């Protein structure tokens, strides 16, 4: 097979993106380019990444013929099946694209091009065995005609310009201060020359006094201008950073809820930290480079005026300095992505360590979890060490170029004084200029690195900002909610992974009657929670459709649908806020009477009234500790306060004692009147009074009816609740 001298490289943006990124490289190798979000969607990448089977089906959907093969290492060396995707360290995918001379050339989506020897490759590909798996693709006819659906293109940092618009006048003031500073600095070399040639040279003390007084005033003016610039930059950078993060949080708030099922918290937090880089670049680095460019231009003109030879040496050295700095940018970019991945994992590990401390202590796995964190730190330290080596190499070369440049210019200036071409004052003026040019030229060096860092950070942020909002998924949504319609499921199936994973729900067809209570029962893992999340629109069916009356639920805007719904989920969240604010989460200002009514109905009023601050008591991570039963009752009160037409309870009373449950269920019966209610539960006391009971087993509906009908049938329902029934 004939190969290019190089292979197209595509970088993964998240820990779970290695598979889609490898497929993206394969597509580019065959002459087609598809976006990473599109390939991620096609390959059904989740929190744990993707699989060979999902990647093969994604490639076939694009028009590639894919084959997953188990082959010997000698077969790989023959290059007959290259390029191909191979597993790496059992938790990663890379592209093997070339072999030869005992070396294996791979493209790692996390690390770029790598060349490894055969021993290392076998160890990391197949665990040292002679055979391993690979995924091979070749283009079919329809590959050329496949078109990716139009979607919003990822923007560059120019798209953030509107954020700076409100501060144009302030930025103009900063620019004026910069011009004033540059004008002041331009006069200083001339004052130096006058002081030496006309003051010291002629012994005129009056000229010296005037020159030094002028220098003191100019330096004072420059200091004041710098002081003003720093304060002005603060009033620009702070709101810009706030607006950047706010826009990102608003975007997160509009993404489909399943996004948070497949993204690790560490990745999301790292993207929030990326905003600091972008803000610093926008507010400081861009203005700084303008200031540096002004200084270089101003002093360059003065240097040209003093000595053309020294000017051209300075120009050549600066160009060489910039070129050397740019040589390291691609390597720095690769290391930055590596650090992002390991920092995301490290942050995720710390969050789990803190949040899971109780279980860690109870299971005595402190050392195991600490060692796992330490292992991540070693990998992160390795990435930082490589980054430091690259940075030091870049800095060393730049420093040598600059020092050689200054030594040569000083020599030329001194030689010109001896030759009588310039005066001693002019030479000292040139030395002053060189001293003033050091800062701006160094800033040019830092600007390139900061610009690249900001660009990488912006790419990661934009990978989230370019995702479609939940409201935009599935095309136009103009369906209307029918408050009197049944919720009907027709042949609904759902799976969490790709097609090779089993269905969590399989061909479910039932009707949730309007104004009635439907209970869903079954053993753990039978699909009860999935069923409720499909009804709430958190997930969309893999197959089939859900209707509200005659209107497909997929055509109703999710926000409008959830406005009509109240839910108590197993993993409901208690915010660090007052009890009142936690109950009245759906409103702007809590209606205290309704809050008390909801608390009374949830049978938690007595507990709240026993607290010193009552409804203003802080709860959550920053306040009063709650038992699991108290947490559930707060969540139930929250759903009651919202007073929706549709209610969904997922094991809402499983942590309550029998007495509390009995009181709450008695209170809720009147509240449920006229409402459509779906309850997923195990307890007989929770479901026996439902108008309809649906029994799930393995994701399928196996029984359906009232409590008395199902008990009489003596089937699965009776087996589930028979032990909870009183003897006849």
XYZ file of C-alpha atoms in Angstrom:
728
model
C 0.000 0.000 0.000
C 1.324 3.470 -0.842
C 1.350 5.892 2.074
C 1.738 9.592 2.371
C 4.880 10.901 3.994
C 2.623 12.024 6.820
C -0.784 11.046 8.054
C -3.580 13.518 8.927
C -3.801 14.191 12.652
C -6.985 14.987 14.582
C -6.909 15.707 18.283
C -9.381 14.394 20.807
C -10.993 17.063 22.962
C -12.168 14.896 25.827
C -11.077 11.674 27.483
C -13.821 9.699 25.719
C -13.193 11.185 22.250
C -10.263 8.995 21.212
C -12.439 6.643 19.128
C -14.271 9.353 17.127
C -10.960 11.239 16.659
C -9.338 8.089 15.200
C -12.296 7.680 12.831
C -11.918 11.341 11.865
C -8.272 10.690 10.907
C -9.254 7.651 8.818
C -11.864 9.726 6.955
C -9.349 12.497 6.252
C -6.845 9.928 5.015
C -9.451 8.857 2.424
C -10.122 12.476 1.436
C -13.244 13.398 3.431
C -13.552 15.622 6.473
C -16.254 15.306 9.123
C -16.549 17.238 12.359
C -15.696 15.577 15.657
C -19.142 16.267 17.233
C -20.805 14.551 14.252
C -18.552 11.494 14.525
C -18.999 11.435 18.302
C -22.747 11.306 17.766
C -22.458 8.597 15.101
C -20.197 6.420 17.248
C -22.462 6.828 20.295
C -19.561 7.889 22.516
C -20.579 7.956 26.164
C -18.957 8.558 29.556
C -16.791 5.465 29.018
C -15.971 6.249 25.399
C -16.989 3.953 22.575
C -16.329 0.446 21.226
C -15.045 -1.197 18.052
C -18.600 -2.193 17.183
C -19.910 1.359 17.499
C -16.966 2.755 15.499
C -17.557 0.176 12.750
C -21.241 1.087 12.514
C -20.361 4.795 12.522
C -17.915 4.242 9.644
C -20.483 2.238 7.707
C -23.013 5.057 8.180
C -20.464 7.359 6.508
C -19.948 4.981 3.583
C -16.880 3.081 4.778
C -16.651 -0.701 4.795
C -15.394 -1.748 8.207
C -14.013 -5.042 9.456
C -13.074 -5.876 13.043
C -10.375 -8.545 12.880
C -8.151 -10.534 15.200
C -4.767 -10.748 13.500
C -1.205 -11.735 14.273
C 1.538 -9.182 14.759
C 3.325 -10.403 11.618
C 0.177 -9.632 9.610
C 0.291 -6.047 10.846
C 3.912 -5.662 9.800
C 3.001 -6.464 6.194
C 0.961 -3.197 5.959
C -1.877 -5.021 4.194
C -4.480 -3.727 6.646
C -3.211 -0.190 7.197
C -4.321 2.324 8.266
C -6.355 0.768 11.033
C -7.620 1.621 14.496
C -6.055 -0.439 17.288
C -6.686 -0.585 21.051
C -3.954 0.933 23.208
C -3.371 0.095 26.881
C -6.896 -1.400 26.962
C -8.465 2.022 27.569
C -7.592 4.048 24.475
C -7.648 3.966 20.661
C -4.866 4.988 18.245
C -4.371 4.754 14.484
C -1.580 2.522 13.169
C -0.707 3.933 9.759
C 2.797 2.770 8.862
C 5.341 0.061 9.724
C 8.911 -0.579 8.711
C 12.486 -1.063 9.965
C 11.217 -2.558 13.208
C 9.207 0.567 13.994
C 5.452 1.128 14.275
C 4.123 4.571 13.339
C 0.961 5.516 15.186
C -1.215 8.611 15.433
C -2.377 9.063 19.000
C -5.354 11.476 19.196
C -4.149 12.549 22.638
C -0.429 12.820 21.874
C 0.153 13.252 18.140
C 2.487 11.199 15.956
C 4.579 8.595 17.739
C 7.081 5.993 16.610
C 7.468 2.966 18.895
C 9.444 -0.237 18.600
C 7.729 -3.563 18.021
C 8.107 -4.730 21.612
C 6.402 -1.687 23.084
C 3.677 -1.824 20.441
C 2.847 -5.476 21.154
C 2.837 -4.830 24.884
C 0.391 -1.930 24.621
C -1.692 -3.364 21.749
C -2.284 -6.969 22.845
C -0.692 -7.194 26.269
C 2.375 -8.879 24.756
C 0.448 -11.648 22.970
C 1.050 -12.480 19.319
C -2.523 -11.660 18.278
C -4.759 -8.687 18.876
C -7.748 -6.832 17.467
C -7.881 -4.088 14.885
C -10.561 -2.168 13.021
C -9.887 -1.768 9.310
C -11.783 0.545 6.923
C -11.874 1.029 3.180
C -14.047 3.509 1.271
C -17.195 2.372 -0.519
C -18.815 4.237 -3.408
C -21.272 6.156 -1.232
C -18.453 7.478 1.012
C -17.827 10.236 -1.551
C -21.435 11.326 -1.572
C -22.135 11.241 2.173
C -22.884 14.709 3.524
C -22.772 15.847 7.122
C -25.915 17.748 8.168
C -25.497 21.496 8.317
C -24.713 22.700 11.807
C -23.367 25.842 13.354
C -19.689 26.149 12.518
C -17.261 26.433 15.375
C -16.205 30.054 15.737
C -12.838 31.602 16.381
C -11.974 34.112 19.059
C -13.124 37.001 16.856
C -16.654 35.896 17.753
C -15.979 37.214 21.258
C -15.489 40.774 19.984
C -19.073 41.809 20.950
C -18.140 41.170 24.579
C -15.655 44.033 24.318
C -18.110 46.438 22.654
C -19.461 48.002 25.902
C -15.920 48.969 26.861
C -14.869 50.691 23.637
C -14.581 54.124 25.260
C -12.585 52.745 28.166
C -10.342 50.818 25.775
C -9.900 54.004 23.742
C -8.773 55.757 26.936
C -6.294 52.956 27.542
C -5.063 53.330 23.963
C -4.616 57.069 24.488
C -2.617 56.365 27.648
C -0.473 53.926 25.671
C 0.180 56.536 22.980
C 1.069 59.090 25.648
C 3.455 56.595 27.253
C 5.069 55.870 23.886
C 5.467 59.582 23.165
C 7.112 60.052 26.556
C 9.441 57.132 25.968
C 10.441 58.448 22.551
C 11.866 61.607 24.115
C 14.004 59.850 26.729
C 16.845 58.724 24.383
C 17.100 62.287 23.037
C 17.273 63.711 26.565
C 20.017 61.211 27.368
C 22.028 62.321 24.339
C 21.565 66.014 25.207
C 22.595 65.406 28.822
C 25.835 63.681 27.760
C 26.838 65.691 24.689
C 25.736 69.182 25.691
C 25.601 68.994 29.457
C 28.535 66.801 30.485
C 30.515 67.512 27.316
C 30.412 71.316 27.763
C 30.143 71.390 31.560
C 26.836 73.310 31.402
C 25.132 72.546 34.714
C 21.990 74.467 33.713
C 21.353 72.143 30.772
C 21.942 69.110 33.005
C 19.430 70.376 35.575
C 16.840 71.071 32.890
C 17.351 67.664 31.234
C 17.159 65.707 34.490
C 14.090 67.671 35.609
C 12.470 66.865 32.261
C 13.368 63.201 32.660
C 11.846 63.114 36.161
C 8.607 64.660 34.894
C 8.445 62.286 31.938
C 9.068 59.230 34.105
C 6.374 60.417 36.542
C 3.952 60.822 33.636
C 4.756 57.336 32.358
C 4.173 55.866 35.841
C 0.799 57.638 36.146
C -0.221 56.385 32.691
C 0.717 52.810 33.697
C -1.283 53.187 36.923
C -4.345 54.362 34.991
C -3.983 51.521 32.464
C -3.921 48.815 35.157
C -7.055 50.154 36.838
C -8.843 50.527 33.515
C -7.897 46.963 32.545
C -9.377 45.706 35.805
C -12.730 47.301 34.981
C -12.607 45.692 31.537
C -11.281 42.218 32.382
C -13.545 41.513 35.375
C -16.924 41.965 33.606
C -15.588 40.296 30.438
C -14.623 37.192 32.428
C -17.968 37.194 34.230
C -19.839 37.463 30.917
C -17.740 34.694 29.356
C -18.436 32.276 32.194
C -22.093 33.302 32.371
C -22.524 32.595 28.637
C -20.897 29.184 29.144
C -23.133 28.352 32.113
C -26.199 29.447 30.135
C -25.099 27.142 27.331
C -24.708 24.258 29.791
C -28.190 24.994 31.119
C -29.663 24.548 27.624
C -27.801 21.393 26.590
C -29.645 18.065 26.554
C -29.588 16.489 30.001
C -27.943 13.333 28.627
C -24.829 15.485 27.954
C -24.160 15.393 31.696
C -24.522 11.609 31.710
C -21.599 11.186 29.300
C -19.317 14.031 30.438
C -17.082 13.749 33.445
C -17.338 16.576 35.964
C -13.581 17.159 35.799
C -13.792 17.946 32.071
C -16.557 20.499 32.618
C -14.674 22.194 35.475
C -11.501 22.355 33.373
C -13.434 24.158 30.650
C -14.595 26.708 33.205
C -10.959 27.323 34.123
C -10.137 27.729 30.417
C -12.154 30.952 30.494
C -9.454 32.608 32.616
C -6.944 32.114 29.810
C -9.286 33.494 27.179
C -10.233 36.508 29.311
C -6.592 37.304 30.099
C -5.709 37.117 26.425
C -8.614 39.341 25.369
C -8.195 42.025 27.993
C -4.462 42.033 28.629
C -2.411 40.249 26.010
C -4.002 41.968 23.010
C -3.552 45.418 24.549
C -0.098 44.379 25.724
C 0.961 43.362 22.233
C -0.291 46.692 20.899
C 1.789 48.475 23.535
C 4.785 46.277 22.757
C 4.377 46.876 19.022
C 4.150 50.641 19.618
C 7.317 50.606 21.716
C 9.183 48.491 19.183
C 8.041 50.798 16.373
C 8.901 53.981 18.301
C 12.314 52.854 19.474
C 12.978 51.228 16.107
C 12.448 54.588 14.398
C 14.759 56.324 16.881
C 17.346 53.556 16.445
C 17.111 53.908 12.667
C 17.625 57.650 13.088
C 20.696 57.102 15.296
C 22.357 54.247 13.357
C 21.051 52.253 10.434
C 23.552 49.441 10.952
C 22.408 48.832 14.522
C 18.759 49.054 13.382
C 19.180 46.269 10.804
C 21.017 44.069 13.331
C 18.133 44.620 15.748
C 15.560 43.830 13.017
C 17.324 40.621 11.945
C 17.725 39.458 15.545
C 14.052 40.125 16.346
C 12.880 38.167 13.288
C 15.129 35.253 14.259
C 13.828 35.501 17.839
C 10.190 35.250 16.686
C 10.883 32.359 14.290
C 12.639 30.385 17.021
C 9.724 30.947 19.416
C 7.241 29.729 16.809
C 9.172 26.486 16.253
C 7.938 25.185 19.609
C 4.271 26.094 19.311
C 2.998 22.762 17.930
C 4.817 20.802 20.648
C 3.443 23.128 23.337
C -0.049 22.677 21.903
C 0.230 18.891 22.136
C 1.466 19.066 25.742
C -1.331 21.462 26.668
C -3.952 18.979 25.510
C -2.243 16.209 27.472
C -2.240 18.351 30.608
C -5.922 19.150 30.068
C -6.827 15.457 29.905
C -4.814 14.504 32.986
C -5.942 17.566 34.964
C -9.563 16.688 34.161
C -9.049 13.138 35.442
C -7.164 14.389 38.481
C -9.900 16.869 39.354
C -12.522 14.179 38.901
C -10.567 11.893 41.235
C -10.369 14.602 43.920
C -14.125 15.246 43.684
C -14.844 11.524 44.048
C -12.357 11.274 46.919
C -14.082 14.044 48.889
C -17.680 13.152 48.010
C -17.120 9.448 48.648
C -15.146 9.832 51.885
C -17.728 8.003 53.972
C -17.617 4.897 51.766
C -13.835 5.127 51.503
C -13.498 5.087 55.272
C -16.101 2.384 55.805
C -14.431 0.105 53.250
C -10.908 1.021 54.377
C -9.701 1.805 50.861
C -7.980 5.103 51.741
C -4.601 3.908 50.488
C -6.075 2.469 47.284
C -7.843 5.728 46.384
C -4.848 7.849 47.403
C -2.568 5.700 45.244
C -4.972 6.069 42.309
C -4.834 9.859 42.699
C -1.038 9.722 43.041
C -0.779 7.713 39.815
C -2.728 10.410 37.992
C -0.449 13.066 39.488
C 2.621 11.250 38.206
C 1.177 11.246 34.683
C 0.246 14.907 35.014
C 3.715 15.685 36.340
C 5.193 13.865 33.329
C 3.170 16.073 30.972
C 4.231 19.179 32.923
C 7.871 18.044 32.825
C 7.721 17.665 29.052
C 6.059 21.070 28.840
C 8.794 22.591 31.007
C 11.507 21.055 28.823
C 9.899 22.505 25.706
C 9.441 25.895 27.369
C 13.028 25.978 28.607
C 14.354 25.067 25.175
C 12.274 27.826 23.663
C 13.369 30.345 26.305
C 17.034 29.382 26.117
C 17.205 29.899 22.362
C 15.355 33.206 22.559
C 17.627 34.449 25.359
C 20.789 33.539 23.451
C 19.519 35.260 20.304
C 18.599 38.414 22.221
C 21.863 38.609 24.181
C 23.941 38.019 21.032
C 21.927 40.720 19.310
C 22.545 43.235 22.115
C 26.262 42.440 22.345
C 26.653 42.950 18.590
C 24.713 46.224 18.654
C 26.782 47.484 21.616
C 29.961 46.607 19.746
C 28.799 48.397 16.597
C 27.792 51.478 18.604
C 31.137 51.616 20.435
C 33.004 51.157 17.158
C 30.991 54.000 15.615
C 31.981 56.311 18.492
C 35.652 55.478 17.962
C 35.253 56.063 14.233
C 33.579 59.402 14.913
C 30.324 58.419 13.227
C 28.240 59.042 16.360
C 28.745 60.837 19.650
C 29.097 59.279 23.094
C 25.633 60.621 23.968
C 24.183 58.866 20.929
C 25.816 55.588 21.993
C 24.320 55.907 25.491
C 20.976 56.713 23.867
C 21.272 53.464 21.864
C 22.059 51.576 25.079
C 18.980 53.136 26.689
C 16.877 52.049 23.697
C 18.164 48.472 23.959
C 17.231 48.431 27.624
C 13.727 49.668 26.833
C 13.280 47.178 23.964
C 13.970 44.156 26.182
C 10.509 44.193 27.741
C 8.494 44.557 24.503
C 10.531 41.876 22.705
C 10.082 39.503 25.657
C 6.374 40.244 25.520
C 6.355 39.159 21.874
C 7.714 35.814 23.055
C 5.040 35.482 25.749
C 2.327 36.708 23.391
C 2.818 33.765 21.041
C 2.557 31.267 23.886
C -0.440 33.030 25.463
C -2.161 33.306 22.092
C -1.724 29.596 21.539
C -2.897 28.738 25.065
C -5.954 30.947 24.618
C -6.652 29.389 21.211
C -6.495 25.860 22.640
C -8.719 26.852 25.564
C -11.185 28.535 23.224
C -11.352 25.398 21.061
C -12.283 23.365 24.122
C -14.894 25.911 25.191
C -16.250 26.165 21.664
C -16.610 22.378 21.448
C -19.352 22.824 24.057
C -20.777 26.106 22.740
C -21.225 24.617 19.251
C -23.391 21.751 20.502
C -27.094 22.073 19.652
C -29.384 23.172 22.455
C -31.958 20.721 23.710
C -34.676 22.912 22.181
C -32.990 22.686 18.755
C -32.670 18.901 18.656
C -35.049 16.908 16.516
C -36.015 19.734 14.172
C -38.914 22.108 14.602
C -40.869 21.858 17.859
C -44.285 23.450 17.564
C -46.486 20.864 19.287
C -48.903 22.015 21.971
C -49.465 20.398 25.345
C -52.908 18.899 25.809
C -53.708 18.967 29.542
C -56.451 16.379 29.008
C -54.479 13.949 26.845
C -53.140 10.532 27.806
C -49.408 9.861 27.681
C -49.084 7.008 25.189
C -45.983 4.923 24.512
C -45.950 3.045 21.202
C -43.247 0.386 20.754
C -40.756 2.450 22.750
C -37.261 1.031 23.154
C -34.232 2.702 24.693
C -30.584 1.761 25.142
C -27.796 3.673 26.840
C -24.966 2.529 24.597
C -24.578 1.425 21.000
C -26.489 -1.250 19.144
C -24.390 -3.986 20.738
C -25.700 -3.045 24.187
C -28.987 -4.395 25.472
C -32.174 -2.352 25.629
C -32.998 -0.801 28.984
C -36.596 -0.668 27.708
C -37.773 -2.985 24.953
C -40.912 -2.433 22.804
C -42.993 -0.849 25.574
C -46.559 0.053 24.544
C -48.803 1.394 27.296
C -51.105 4.324 27.990
C -50.704 6.508 31.070
C -54.277 7.675 31.567
C -54.933 11.356 32.078
C -55.961 12.337 35.607
C -55.118 8.890 36.996
C -52.263 7.341 38.955
C -50.070 4.775 37.230
C -47.589 2.742 39.251
C -44.555 1.097 37.665
C -43.078 -1.816 39.605
C -40.362 -4.370 39.052
C -37.047 -5.591 40.341
C -34.049 -3.256 40.482
C -32.627 -2.663 37.015
C -35.855 -3.508 35.195
C -36.108 -0.014 33.621
C -38.359 1.953 36.005
C -36.083 5.023 36.239
C -35.416 4.932 32.486
C -39.174 4.830 31.913
C -39.685 8.012 33.954
C -36.754 9.818 32.328
C -38.208 9.073 28.882
C -41.556 10.521 29.963
C -39.810 13.633 31.303
C -37.930 14.090 28.016
C -34.516 13.644 29.642
C -33.884 10.844 27.144
C -35.359 10.291 23.698
C -36.481 6.823 22.610
C -34.024 4.815 20.512
C -37.072 3.398 18.741
C -40.794 4.101 18.852
C -42.559 7.278 19.932
C -44.207 8.840 22.983
C -47.389 10.854 22.466
C -49.214 13.362 24.612
C -52.697 12.807 23.312
C -52.157 12.811 19.561
C -49.068 15.062 19.672
C -45.580 13.441 19.641
C -43.705 14.395 22.797
C -40.639 15.017 20.626
C -42.462 17.909 18.920
C -43.164 19.706 22.217
C -40.417 22.086 23.476
C -38.787 20.346 26.475
C -38.984 23.477 28.601
C -42.718 23.816 27.993
C -43.298 20.154 28.824
C -41.276 20.233 32.051
C -43.068 23.398 33.122
C -46.134 21.176 33.422
C -44.271 18.415 35.255
C -43.155 17.842 38.814
C -40.652 15.132 39.607
C -38.997 13.479 42.584
C -36.047 11.478 41.311
C -33.778 9.074 43.178
C -30.804 11.377 42.700
C -32.677 14.614 43.442
C -30.350 17.411 44.544
C -30.535 19.523 47.687
C -28.925 22.924 47.058
C -26.818 24.818 49.580
C -29.573 27.289 50.404
C -32.425 27.784 52.833
C -35.162 25.198 53.277
C -37.660 27.702 51.902
C -35.583 28.313 48.752
C -35.098 24.569 48.236
C -38.826 23.910 48.397
C -39.772 26.912 46.247
C -37.158 26.105 43.605
C -39.547 26.617 40.685
C -40.545 30.180 41.634
C -38.745 33.517 41.796
C -39.824 34.545 45.291
C -41.102 31.849 47.673
C -44.747 32.079 48.646
C -44.341 31.304 52.331
C -47.901 30.084 52.769
C -47.526 27.621 49.866
C -44.115 26.561 51.197
C -45.640 25.707 54.584
C -48.539 23.907 52.912
C -46.109 21.803 50.837
C -43.975 21.021 53.902
C -47.094 20.024 55.856
C -48.230 17.696 53.064
C -44.719 16.157 52.877
C -44.860 15.632 56.668
C -41.688 17.616 57.365
C -43.221 20.752 58.889
C -42.655 19.590 62.466
C -38.945 19.003 61.822
C -38.544 22.421 60.152
C -40.339 24.235 62.959
C -37.981 22.594 65.488
C -34.965 24.299 63.886
C -33.796 27.683 65.293
C -34.042 29.401 61.892
C -37.040 27.338 60.788
C -37.615 27.770 57.021
C -34.550 30.030 56.732
C -32.208 27.293 57.947
C -29.330 26.605 55.552
C -29.212 23.022 54.288
C -27.118 21.181 51.739
C -23.321 20.963 51.804
C -22.993 24.359 53.483
C -25.630 23.943 56.166
C -27.714 21.638 58.289
C -27.182 17.916 57.694
C -30.282 16.013 56.661
C -31.092 12.346 56.886
C -31.985 10.554 53.666
C -35.638 10.493 54.705
C -35.622 14.241 55.397
C -34.002 14.881 52.024
C -36.730 12.883 50.296
C -39.453 14.789 52.100
C -37.883 18.118 51.035
C -37.902 16.862 47.438
C -41.538 15.764 47.728
C -42.428 19.204 49.135
C -40.655 20.794 46.164
C -42.825 18.850 43.702
C -45.987 19.708 45.672
C -45.093 23.413 45.756
C -44.814 23.477 41.962
C -48.388 22.084 41.746
C -48.039 20.695 38.182
C -50.523 18.744 36.120
C -48.146 15.794 35.690
C -46.230 14.204 38.550
C -43.428 11.635 38.359
C -42.132 9.938 41.519
C -39.088 7.651 41.322
C -38.771 5.679 44.568
C -39.799 8.887 46.313
C -40.554 7.193 49.644
C -38.015 4.364 49.710
C -35.993 5.984 52.536
C -39.033 6.710 54.712
C -40.244 4.664 57.626
C -43.701 3.110 57.396
C -45.295 5.795 59.575
C -44.002 8.743 57.538
C -44.817 7.009 54.273
C -48.370 6.297 55.395
C -48.953 9.936 56.393
C -47.439 11.321 53.199
C -49.295 8.951 50.866
C -52.521 9.808 52.693
C -51.850 13.525 52.186
C -50.961 13.020 48.540
C -54.171 11.233 47.608
C -56.129 14.475 47.660
C -53.252 16.288 45.951
C -53.205 13.701 43.136
C -56.869 14.273 42.274
C -57.191 15.487 38.694
C -53.467 15.052 38.053
C -51.652 12.520 35.888
C -49.277 10.671 38.217
C -46.612 8.053 37.518
C -44.984 6.366 40.519
C -42.038 3.975 40.281
C -41.717 2.036 43.539
C -41.156 -1.312 45.236
C -43.408 -0.938 48.234
C -46.923 -2.299 48.153
C -48.184 0.547 50.346
C -47.053 3.060 47.715
C -48.599 1.409 44.656
C -51.622 -0.608 45.781
C -54.064 2.322 45.443
C -52.921 3.226 41.901
C -55.551 3.207 39.153
C -53.178 1.166 36.997
C -50.101 -0.898 37.791
C -47.493 -1.737 35.136
C -45.031 -4.542 35.880
C -41.629 -4.395 34.138
C -39.167 -7.247 33.785
C -35.978 -6.923 31.762
C -37.251 -3.717 30.172
C -40.520 -5.304 28.964
C -44.093 -4.934 30.197
C -45.094 -8.347 31.530
C -48.270 -7.460 33.425
C -50.725 -4.614 33.608
C -53.860 -3.997 35.681
C -55.137 -2.965 39.112
C -53.785 -4.289 42.382
C -56.651 -6.738 42.901
C -56.511 -7.972 39.296
C -52.768 -8.616 39.427
C -52.911 -10.306 42.821
C -55.684 -12.579 41.585
C -53.596 -13.458 38.532
C -50.827 -14.705 40.835
C -48.084 -13.733 38.362
C -44.988 -11.548 38.531
C -46.664 -8.764 40.517
C -47.823 -11.198 43.174
C -44.286 -12.596 43.418
C -42.939 -9.064 43.935
C -45.367 -7.871 46.607
C -46.762 -11.102 48.048
C -44.378 -10.958 50.982
C -45.617 -7.457 51.880
C -49.303 -8.460 51.948
C -51.118 -9.266 55.179
C -52.176 -12.924 55.516
C -55.719 -13.504 54.316
